[in-house]
Amino acid sequence: LDTLETNGALKGRHILITAGPTHEPIDPVRYIANRSSGKQGFAIAAAAARAGARVTLVAGPVHLPTPAGVDRVDVETAREMLAAVEAALPADAAIMVAAVADWRTADAADQKLKKDGSGQPAPLALVENPDILATLGHHAQRPALLVGFAAETQKIAEHAQAKLAKKRADWIVANDVSGDVMGGDANAVQIVTAAGIESWPSLPKREVADKLIEKVAHALSPRPD
Ligand code: CTP
Ligand code: CA
């Protein structure tokens, strides 16, 4: 299905995409996770490959097939995701769709944690994970176009504007996750840029992916003199 209107602008370009959740181990059998299915990020990777880009997809633990023509790197934790992203540079565009766990355990136990009979669970100390999008935003090899996603349940545009500035991204694709977006097949997004806010209607994730890749192609295409 080659309905993408990218006019070949992505041929020979490298697009780096993250998708899915990360898992942060607590002990050998338990982990911290979130509800990301990876569907939106995988759809974007598929659209970019169909448009002729070289695509690196850094994927957290998900149950999805690798889209045709996509180089996939599987990771588990946020720190592994950051390492894989930096190893994949340089890229012309990076689209960070992953729902990276904000916190990991301060140190994962080597052995399974056991109940000690007191009725009190052992305290779980958490530390903040590295911010992959912000790292790219401040990187010596910052991609020319840097796109983040933002899952919000309230004040969507306002929070997206703040993330745009803090992470030095070019666009934030903001979505309202107060409904059943996570794991669902449709997504209503707002594209927040320095130029303003574009609101798209609720669309199948595949169509959000196609429209976003068309917008990326337009942004990367050389301007006429
Ligand atoms: N992100 C990232 N690394 C992190 C956290 C987030 O790369 N450790 C990226 C996500 O992939 C997404 C963007 O930053 O592209 C926004 O993620 P979000 O969770 O909405 O923002 P946070 O900065 O984590 O803020 P909060 O969860 O507190 O709203
Ligand atoms: Ca977060």
PDB file of C-alpha atoms and ligand atoms in Angstrom:
ATOM      1  CA  LEU A   1       0.000   0.000   0.000  1.00  0.00           C
ATOM      2  CA  ASP A   2       1.990   2.950  -1.204  1.00  0.00           C
ATOM      3  CA  THR A   3      -0.387   5.775  -0.514  1.00  0.00           C
ATOM      4  CA  LEU A   4       2.227   7.689   1.467  1.00  0.00           C
ATOM      5  CA  GLU A   5       2.823  11.119  -0.021  1.00  0.00           C
ATOM      6  CA  THR A   6       6.490  11.453   0.815  1.00  0.00           C
ATOM      7  CA  ASN A   7       7.817  12.129  -2.711  1.00  0.00           C
ATOM      8  CA  GLY A   8      10.899  10.062  -2.058  1.00  0.00           C
ATOM      9  CA  ALA A   9      12.109  12.525   0.592  1.00  0.00           C
ATOM     10  CA  LEU A  10      12.920   9.661   2.976  1.00  0.00           C
ATOM     11  CA  LYS A  11      14.957   7.572   0.517  1.00  0.00           C
ATOM     12  CA  GLY A  12      18.405   7.052   2.008  1.00  0.00           C
ATOM     13  CA  ARG A  13      17.447   8.763   5.278  1.00  0.00           C
ATOM     14  CA  HIS A  14      17.952   7.045   8.618  1.00  0.00           C
ATOM     15  CA  ILE A  15      15.002   7.197  11.003  1.00  0.00           C
ATOM     16  CA  LEU A  16      15.442   6.016  14.576  1.00  0.00           C
ATOM     17  CA  ILE A  17      12.307   4.995  16.476  1.00  0.00           C
ATOM     18  CA  THR A  18      11.691   3.723  20.015  1.00  0.00           C
ATOM     19  CA  ALA A  19       8.542   1.805  20.889  1.00  0.00           C
ATOM     20  CA  GLY A  20       6.858  -0.183  23.605  1.00  0.00           C
ATOM     21  CA  PRO A  21       7.302  -0.100  27.365  1.00  0.00           C
ATOM     22  CA  THR A  22      10.474  -0.805  29.300  1.00  0.00           C
ATOM     23  CA  HIS A  23      10.666  -3.379  32.055  1.00  0.00           C
ATOM     24  CA  GLU A  24      12.656  -2.530  35.150  1.00  0.00           C
ATOM     25  CA  PRO A  25      13.582  -5.591  37.206  1.00  0.00           C
ATOM     26  CA  ILE A  26      12.762  -5.806  40.921  1.00  0.00           C
ATOM     27  CA  ASP A  27      14.170  -9.322  41.324  1.00  0.00           C
ATOM     28  CA  PRO A  28      14.631 -12.257  38.910  1.00  0.00           C
ATOM     29  CA  VAL A  29      10.875 -12.842  38.608  1.00  0.00           C
ATOM     30  CA  ARG A  30       9.290  -9.375  39.030  1.00  0.00           C
ATOM     31  CA  TYR A  31       9.477  -6.069  37.217  1.00  0.00           C
ATOM     32  CA  ILE A  32       7.983  -2.585  36.920  1.00  0.00           C
ATOM     33  CA  ALA A  33       6.080  -2.092  33.659  1.00  0.00           C
ATOM     34  CA  ASN A  34       3.354  -0.020  32.007  1.00  0.00           C
ATOM     35  CA  ARG A  35       0.477  -0.566  29.597  1.00  0.00           C
ATOM     36  CA  SER A  36       2.212   0.432  26.353  1.00  0.00           C
ATOM     37  CA  SER A  37       1.505  -2.099  23.578  1.00  0.00           C
ATOM     38  CA  GLY A  38       4.091  -0.761  21.127  1.00  0.00           C
ATOM     39  CA  LYS A  39       1.470  -0.612  18.357  1.00  0.00           C
ATOM     40  CA  GLN A  40       1.862   3.100  17.554  1.00  0.00           C
ATOM     41  CA  GLY A  41       5.652   2.975  17.403  1.00  0.00           C
ATOM     42  CA  PHE A  42       5.669  -0.194  15.285  1.00  0.00           C
ATOM     43  CA  ALA A  43       3.129   1.391  12.887  1.00  0.00           C
ATOM     44  CA  ILE A  44       5.400   4.435  12.532  1.00  0.00           C
ATOM     45  CA  ALA A  45       8.415   2.205  11.836  1.00  0.00           C
ATOM     46  CA  ALA A  46       6.419   0.319   9.194  1.00  0.00           C
ATOM     47  CA  ALA A  47       5.303   3.565   7.531  1.00  0.00           C
ATOM     48  CA  ALA A  48       8.854   4.956   7.500  1.00  0.00           C
ATOM     49  CA  ALA A  49      10.176   1.752   5.895  1.00  0.00           C
ATOM     50  CA  ARG A  50       7.418   1.815   3.257  1.00  0.00           C
ATOM     51  CA  ALA A  51       8.434   5.393   2.493  1.00  0.00           C
ATOM     52  CA  GLY A  52      11.948   4.188   1.697  1.00  0.00           C
ATOM     53  CA  ALA A  53      13.815   5.204   4.865  1.00  0.00           C
ATOM     54  CA  ARG A  54      16.399   3.060   6.620  1.00  0.00           C
ATOM     55  CA  VAL A  55      14.681   2.380   9.915  1.00  0.00           C
ATOM     56  CA  THR A  56      16.138   1.361  13.269  1.00  0.00           C
ATOM     57  CA  LEU A  57      13.424   0.333  15.726  1.00  0.00           C
ATOM     58  CA  VAL A  58      14.542   0.028  19.340  1.00  0.00           C
ATOM     59  CA  ALA A  59      11.770  -1.982  20.958  1.00  0.00           C
ATOM     60  CA  GLY A  60      10.962  -2.683  24.579  1.00  0.00           C
ATOM     61  CA  PRO A  61       9.282  -5.990  25.485  1.00  0.00           C
ATOM     62  CA  VAL A  62       6.221  -6.299  23.208  1.00  0.00           C
ATOM     63  CA  HIS A  63       4.459  -9.081  21.354  1.00  0.00           C
ATOM     64  CA  LEU A  64       4.517  -7.659  17.846  1.00  0.00           C
ATOM     65  CA  PRO A  65       6.068  -8.880  14.593  1.00  0.00           C
ATOM     66  CA  THR A  66       8.923  -6.836  13.095  1.00  0.00           C
ATOM     67  CA  PRO A  67       7.596  -4.653  10.244  1.00  0.00           C
ATOM     68  CA  ALA A  68       9.017  -5.394   6.782  1.00  0.00           C
ATOM     69  CA  GLY A  69      12.315  -3.680   6.035  1.00  0.00           C
ATOM     70  CA  VAL A  70      12.929  -2.546   9.624  1.00  0.00           C
ATOM     71  CA  ASP A  71      16.126  -3.175  11.648  1.00  0.00           C
ATOM     72  CA  ARG A  72      14.896  -4.099  15.131  1.00  0.00           C
ATOM     73  CA  VAL A  73      16.912  -3.987  18.347  1.00  0.00           C
ATOM     74  CA  ASP A  74      15.164  -5.546  21.352  1.00  0.00           C
ATOM     75  CA  VAL A  75      15.836  -4.144  24.812  1.00  0.00           C
ATOM     76  CA  GLU A  76      14.301  -4.572  28.233  1.00  0.00           C
ATOM     77  CA  THR A  77      15.239  -1.610  30.442  1.00  0.00           C
ATOM     78  CA  ALA A  78      15.410   2.167  29.950  1.00  0.00           C
ATOM     79  CA  ARG A  79      19.174   2.107  30.300  1.00  0.00           C
ATOM     80  CA  GLU A  80      19.458  -0.573  27.613  1.00  0.00           C
ATOM     81  CA  MET A  81      17.134   1.482  25.399  1.00  0.00           C
ATOM     82  CA  LEU A  82      19.323   4.570  25.802  1.00  0.00           C
ATOM     83  CA  ALA A  83      22.467   2.580  24.930  1.00  0.00           C
ATOM     84  CA  ALA A  84      20.818   1.101  21.820  1.00  0.00           C
ATOM     85  CA  VAL A  85      19.579   4.537  20.710  1.00  0.00           C
ATOM     86  CA  GLU A  86      23.014   6.131  21.096  1.00  0.00           C
ATOM     87  CA  ALA A  87      24.624   3.188  19.272  1.00  0.00           C
ATOM     88  CA  ALA A  88      22.248   3.741  16.329  1.00  0.00           C
ATOM     89  CA  LEU A  89      23.284   7.389  15.794  1.00  0.00           C
ATOM     90  CA  PRO A  90      23.616   9.300  13.556  1.00  0.00           C
ATOM     91  CA  ALA A  91      20.019   9.582  12.386  1.00  0.00           C
ATOM     92  CA  ASP A  92      18.229  12.173  10.249  1.00  0.00           C
ATOM     93  CA  ALA A  93      15.134  11.941  12.412  1.00  0.00           C
ATOM     94  CA  ALA A  94      14.354  10.307  15.741  1.00  0.00           C
ATOM     95  CA  ILE A  95      10.816   9.554  16.876  1.00  0.00           C
ATOM     96  CA  MET A  96      10.669   8.540  20.520  1.00  0.00           C
ATOM     97  CA  VAL A  97       7.382   6.703  20.965  1.00  0.00           C
ATOM     98  CA  ALA A  98       8.400   4.395  23.802  1.00  0.00           C
ATOM     99  CA  ALA A  99       6.680   4.642  27.163  1.00  0.00           C
ATOM    100  CA  VAL A 100       9.955   4.575  29.057  1.00  0.00           C
ATOM    101  CA  ALA A 101       9.598   3.677  32.737  1.00  0.00           C
ATOM    102  CA  ASP A 102      10.315   6.857  34.669  1.00  0.00           C
ATOM    103  CA  TRP A 103      11.777   4.961  37.613  1.00  0.00           C
ATOM    104  CA  ARG A 104      13.730   1.779  38.188  1.00  0.00           C
ATOM    105  CA  THR A 105      14.572   0.017  41.417  1.00  0.00           C
ATOM    106  CA  ALA A 106      17.695   1.428  43.072  1.00  0.00           C
ATOM    107  CA  ASP A 107      19.195  -2.042  42.871  1.00  0.00           C
ATOM    108  CA  ALA A 108      17.452  -5.145  41.593  1.00  0.00           C
ATOM    109  CA  ALA A 109      17.756  -8.161  43.900  1.00  0.00           C
ATOM    110  CA  ASP A 110      19.813 -11.141  42.652  1.00  0.00           C
ATOM    111  CA  GLN A 111      17.468 -13.588  44.348  1.00  0.00           C
ATOM    112  CA  LYS A 112      13.688 -13.660  44.522  1.00  0.00           C
ATOM    113  CA  LEU A 113      12.437 -11.460  47.365  1.00  0.00           C
ATOM    114  CA  LYS A 114      10.729 -13.522  50.062  1.00  0.00           C
ATOM    115  CA  LYS A 115       8.054 -12.640  52.608  1.00  0.00           C
ATOM    116  CA  ASP A 116       9.717 -12.448  56.008  1.00  0.00           C
ATOM    117  CA  GLY A 117       6.607 -13.327  58.036  1.00  0.00           C
ATOM    118  CA  SER A 118       6.204  -9.844  59.522  1.00  0.00           C
ATOM    119  CA  GLY A 119       3.311  -8.948  57.215  1.00  0.00           C
ATOM    120  CA  GLN A 120       5.295  -5.880  56.120  1.00  0.00           C
ATOM    121  CA  PRO A 121       6.617  -5.796  52.547  1.00  0.00           C
ATOM    122  CA  ALA A 122      10.274  -4.884  52.068  1.00  0.00           C
ATOM    123  CA  PRO A 123      10.530  -1.225  50.994  1.00  0.00           C
ATOM    124  CA  LEU A 124      11.159  -0.701  47.272  1.00  0.00           C
ATOM    125  CA  ALA A 125      13.622   2.146  46.669  1.00  0.00           C
ATOM    126  CA  LEU A 126      13.278   3.784  43.241  1.00  0.00           C
ATOM    127  CA  VAL A 127      15.605   6.039  41.246  1.00  0.00           C
ATOM    128  CA  GLU A 128      14.862   8.041  38.106  1.00  0.00           C
ATOM    129  CA  ASN A 129      15.780   6.587  34.716  1.00  0.00           C
ATOM    130  CA  PRO A 130      17.743   8.561  32.110  1.00  0.00           C
ATOM    131  CA  ASP A 131      15.555  10.599  29.744  1.00  0.00           C
ATOM    132  CA  ILE A 132      16.323   9.245  26.277  1.00  0.00           C
ATOM    133  CA  LEU A 133      14.530  12.011  24.359  1.00  0.00           C
ATOM    134  CA  ALA A 134      16.201  14.776  26.388  1.00  0.00           C
ATOM    135  CA  THR A 135      19.582  13.061  25.968  1.00  0.00           C
ATOM    136  CA  LEU A 136      19.127  13.176  22.172  1.00  0.00           C
ATOM    137  CA  GLY A 137      17.939  16.777  22.374  1.00  0.00           C
ATOM    138  CA  HIS A 138      21.221  17.781  23.990  1.00  0.00           C
ATOM    139  CA  HIS A 139      23.418  15.319  22.066  1.00  0.00           C
ATOM    140  CA  ALA A 140      26.419  16.270  19.899  1.00  0.00           C
ATOM    141  CA  GLN A 141      24.802  14.086  17.206  1.00  0.00           C
ATOM    142  CA  ARG A 142      21.300  15.463  17.713  1.00  0.00           C
ATOM    143  CA  PRO A 143      19.094  14.302  14.824  1.00  0.00           C
ATOM    144  CA  ALA A 144      17.956  17.179  12.574  1.00  0.00           C
ATOM    145  CA  LEU A 145      14.358  16.359  13.457  1.00  0.00           C
ATOM    146  CA  LEU A 146      13.551  15.167  16.957  1.00  0.00           C
ATOM    147  CA  VAL A 147      10.026  14.050  17.787  1.00  0.00           C
ATOM    148  CA  GLY A 148       8.695  13.005  21.177  1.00  0.00           C
ATOM    149  CA  PHE A 149       5.370  11.605  22.265  1.00  0.00           C
ATOM    150  CA  ALA A 150       3.570  12.607  25.432  1.00  0.00           C
ATOM    151  CA  ALA A 151       0.918  10.598  27.161  1.00  0.00           C
ATOM    152  CA  GLU A 152      -1.231  12.889  29.278  1.00  0.00           C
ATOM    153  CA  THR A 153      -4.490  12.601  31.147  1.00  0.00           C
ATOM    154  CA  GLN A 154      -5.058  16.359  31.624  1.00  0.00           C
ATOM    155  CA  LYS A 155      -3.855  19.812  30.384  1.00  0.00           C
ATOM    156  CA  ILE A 156      -2.485  18.025  27.322  1.00  0.00           C
ATOM    157  CA  ALA A 157      -1.200  20.956  25.222  1.00  0.00           C
ATOM    158  CA  GLU A 158       0.249  22.759  28.226  1.00  0.00           C
ATOM    159  CA  HIS A 159       2.239  19.747  29.398  1.00  0.00           C
ATOM    160  CA  ALA A 160       3.372  19.015  25.827  1.00  0.00           C
ATOM    161  CA  GLN A 161       4.683  22.596  25.427  1.00  0.00           C
ATOM    162  CA  ALA A 162       6.718  22.206  28.607  1.00  0.00           C
ATOM    163  CA  LYS A 163       8.198  18.887  27.394  1.00  0.00           C
ATOM    164  CA  LEU A 164       9.068  20.411  24.008  1.00  0.00           C
ATOM    165  CA  ALA A 165      11.206  23.049  25.695  1.00  0.00           C
ATOM    166  CA  LYS A 166      12.743  20.894  28.421  1.00  0.00           C
ATOM    167  CA  LYS A 167      13.790  18.066  26.080  1.00  0.00           C
ATOM    168  CA  ARG A 168      14.776  20.290  23.123  1.00  0.00           C
ATOM    169  CA  ALA A 169      12.451  18.379  20.804  1.00  0.00           C
ATOM    170  CA  ASP A 170      11.063  19.817  17.551  1.00  0.00           C
ATOM    171  CA  TRP A 171       7.633  18.280  17.909  1.00  0.00           C
ATOM    172  CA  ILE A 172       5.700  16.595  20.677  1.00  0.00           C
ATOM    173  CA  VAL A 173       2.885  14.303  19.609  1.00  0.00           C
ATOM    174  CA  ALA A 174       0.532  14.554  22.550  1.00  0.00           C
ATOM    175  CA  ASN A 175      -2.221  12.084  23.221  1.00  0.00           C
ATOM    176  CA  ASP A 176      -4.927  11.806  25.788  1.00  0.00           C
ATOM    177  CA  VAL A 177      -4.487   8.480  27.568  1.00  0.00           C
ATOM    178  CA  SER A 178      -7.423   8.945  29.915  1.00  0.00           C
ATOM    179  CA  GLY A 179      -9.439   6.581  27.643  1.00  0.00           C
ATOM    180  CA  ASP A 180      -8.331   3.198  26.240  1.00  0.00           C
ATOM    181  CA  VAL A 181      -5.538   4.478  23.966  1.00  0.00           C
ATOM    182  CA  MET A 182      -2.893   2.272  25.534  1.00  0.00           C
ATOM    183  CA  GLY A 183      -3.333  -1.070  23.817  1.00  0.00           C
ATOM    184  CA  GLY A 184      -6.211   0.223  21.660  1.00  0.00           C
ATOM    185  CA  ASP A 185      -6.134   0.652  17.893  1.00  0.00           C
ATOM    186  CA  ALA A 186      -7.015   4.359  17.589  1.00  0.00           C
ATOM    187  CA  ASN A 187      -5.302   7.525  18.715  1.00  0.00           C
ATOM    188  CA  ALA A 188      -6.362  11.196  18.810  1.00  0.00           C
ATOM    189  CA  VAL A 189      -3.225  13.331  18.839  1.00  0.00           C
ATOM    190  CA  GLN A 190      -2.160  16.955  18.897  1.00  0.00           C
ATOM    191  CA  ILE A 191       1.147  17.878  17.268  1.00  0.00           C
ATOM    192  CA  VAL A 192       2.760  20.572  19.387  1.00  0.00           C
ATOM    193  CA  THR A 193       5.595  22.558  17.738  1.00  0.00           C
ATOM    194  CA  ALA A 194       7.155  25.990  18.143  1.00  0.00           C
ATOM    195  CA  ALA A 195       4.773  27.080  15.365  1.00  0.00           C
ATOM    196  CA  GLY A 196       1.639  26.085  17.269  1.00  0.00           C
ATOM    197  CA  ILE A 197      -0.674  23.131  17.740  1.00  0.00           C
ATOM    198  CA  GLU A 198      -2.208  20.887  15.075  1.00  0.00           C
ATOM    199  CA  SER A 199      -5.095  18.699  16.238  1.00  0.00           C
ATOM    200  CA  TRP A 200      -5.811  15.505  14.348  1.00  0.00           C
ATOM    201  CA  PRO A 201      -9.097  13.631  14.712  1.00  0.00           C
ATOM    202  CA  SER A 202      -9.183  10.185  16.313  1.00  0.00           C
ATOM    203  CA  LEU A 203      -7.619   7.893  13.704  1.00  0.00           C
ATOM    204  CA  PRO A 204      -6.454   4.296  13.509  1.00  0.00           C
ATOM    205  CA  LYS A 205      -2.839   4.110  14.736  1.00  0.00           C
ATOM    206  CA  ARG A 206      -1.812   3.080  11.222  1.00  0.00           C
ATOM    207  CA  GLU A 207      -3.218   6.365   9.830  1.00  0.00           C
ATOM    208  CA  VAL A 208      -1.596   8.430  12.570  1.00  0.00           C
ATOM    209  CA  ALA A 209       1.666   6.727  11.572  1.00  0.00           C
ATOM    210  CA  ASP A 210       1.209   7.490   7.862  1.00  0.00           C
ATOM    211  CA  LYS A 211       0.331  11.153   8.480  1.00  0.00           C
ATOM    212  CA  LEU A 212       3.252  11.583  10.851  1.00  0.00           C
ATOM    213  CA  ILE A 213       5.716  10.064   8.370  1.00  0.00           C
ATOM    214  CA  GLU A 214       4.344  12.345   5.626  1.00  0.00           C
ATOM    215  CA  LYS A 215       4.963  15.295   7.948  1.00  0.00           C
ATOM    216  CA  VAL A 216       8.492  14.048   8.715  1.00  0.00           C
ATOM    217  CA  ALA A 217       9.208  13.678   4.975  1.00  0.00           C
ATOM    218  CA  HIS A 218       7.988  17.210   4.372  1.00  0.00           C
ATOM    219  CA  ALA A 219      10.175  18.568   7.177  1.00  0.00           C
ATOM    220  CA  LEU A 220      13.275  16.715   5.905  1.00  0.00           C
ATOM    221  CA  SER A 221      12.782  17.492   2.209  1.00  0.00           C
ATOM    222  CA  PRO A 222      15.146  20.127   0.837  1.00  0.00           C
ATOM    223  CA  ARG A 223      13.482  23.496   0.485  1.00  0.00           C
ATOM    224  CA  PRO A 224      13.161  24.899  -3.059  1.00  0.00           C
ATOM    225  CA  ASP A 225      15.525  27.842  -3.677  1.00  0.00           C
TER     226      ASP A 225
HETATM  227  N1  CTP B   1      10.993   9.723  27.400  1.00  0.00           N
HETATM  228  C1  CTP B   1      12.284   9.239  27.290  1.00  0.00           C
HETATM  229  N2  CTP B   1      12.932   8.771  28.387  1.00  0.00           N
HETATM  230  C2  CTP B   1      12.344   8.799  29.604  1.00  0.00           C
HETATM  231  C3  CTP B   1      11.024   9.314  29.735  1.00  0.00           C
HETATM  232  C4  CTP B   1      10.380   9.762  28.604  1.00  0.00           C
HETATM  233  O1  CTP B   1      12.825   9.211  26.172  1.00  0.00           O
HETATM  234  N3  CTP B   1      12.998   8.354  30.658  1.00  0.00           N
HETATM  235  C5  CTP B   1      10.346  10.243  26.189  1.00  0.00           C
HETATM  236  C6  CTP B   1       9.166   9.419  25.732  1.00  0.00           C
HETATM  237  O2  CTP B   1       9.579   8.402  24.831  1.00  0.00           O
HETATM  238  C7  CTP B   1       8.335  10.481  25.042  1.00  0.00           C
HETATM  239  C8  CTP B   1       8.614  11.742  25.825  1.00  0.00           C
HETATM  240  O3  CTP B   1       9.860  11.530  26.479  1.00  0.00           O
HETATM  241  O4  CTP B   1       8.758  10.694  23.717  1.00  0.00           O
HETATM  242  C9  CTP B   1       7.590  12.128  26.842  1.00  0.00           C
HETATM  243  O5  CTP B   1       7.339  11.060  27.715  1.00  0.00           O
HETATM  244  P1  CTP B   1       6.385  11.283  28.964  1.00  0.00           P
HETATM  245  O6  CTP B   1       6.342  10.057  29.787  1.00  0.00           O
HETATM  246  O7  CTP B   1       5.095  11.862  28.471  1.00  0.00           O
HETATM  247  O8  CTP B   1       7.175  12.466  29.707  1.00  0.00           O
HETATM  248  P2  CTP B   1       8.020  12.541  31.027  1.00  0.00           P
HETATM  249  O9  CTP B   1       9.117  13.517  30.768  1.00  0.00           O
HETATM  250  O10 CTP B   1       8.434  11.190  31.503  1.00  0.00           O
HETATM  251  O11 CTP B   1       7.021  13.222  32.050  1.00  0.00           O
HETATM  252  P3  CTP B   1       5.800  12.609  32.921  1.00  0.00           P
HETATM  253  O12 CTP B   1       5.733  11.114  32.681  1.00  0.00           O
HETATM  254  O13 CTP B   1       6.156  12.968  34.327  1.00  0.00           O
HETATM  255  O14 CTP B   1       4.573  13.328  32.409  1.00  0.00           O
HETATM  256 CA    CA B   2       7.025   9.449  31.830  1.00  0.00          CA
END
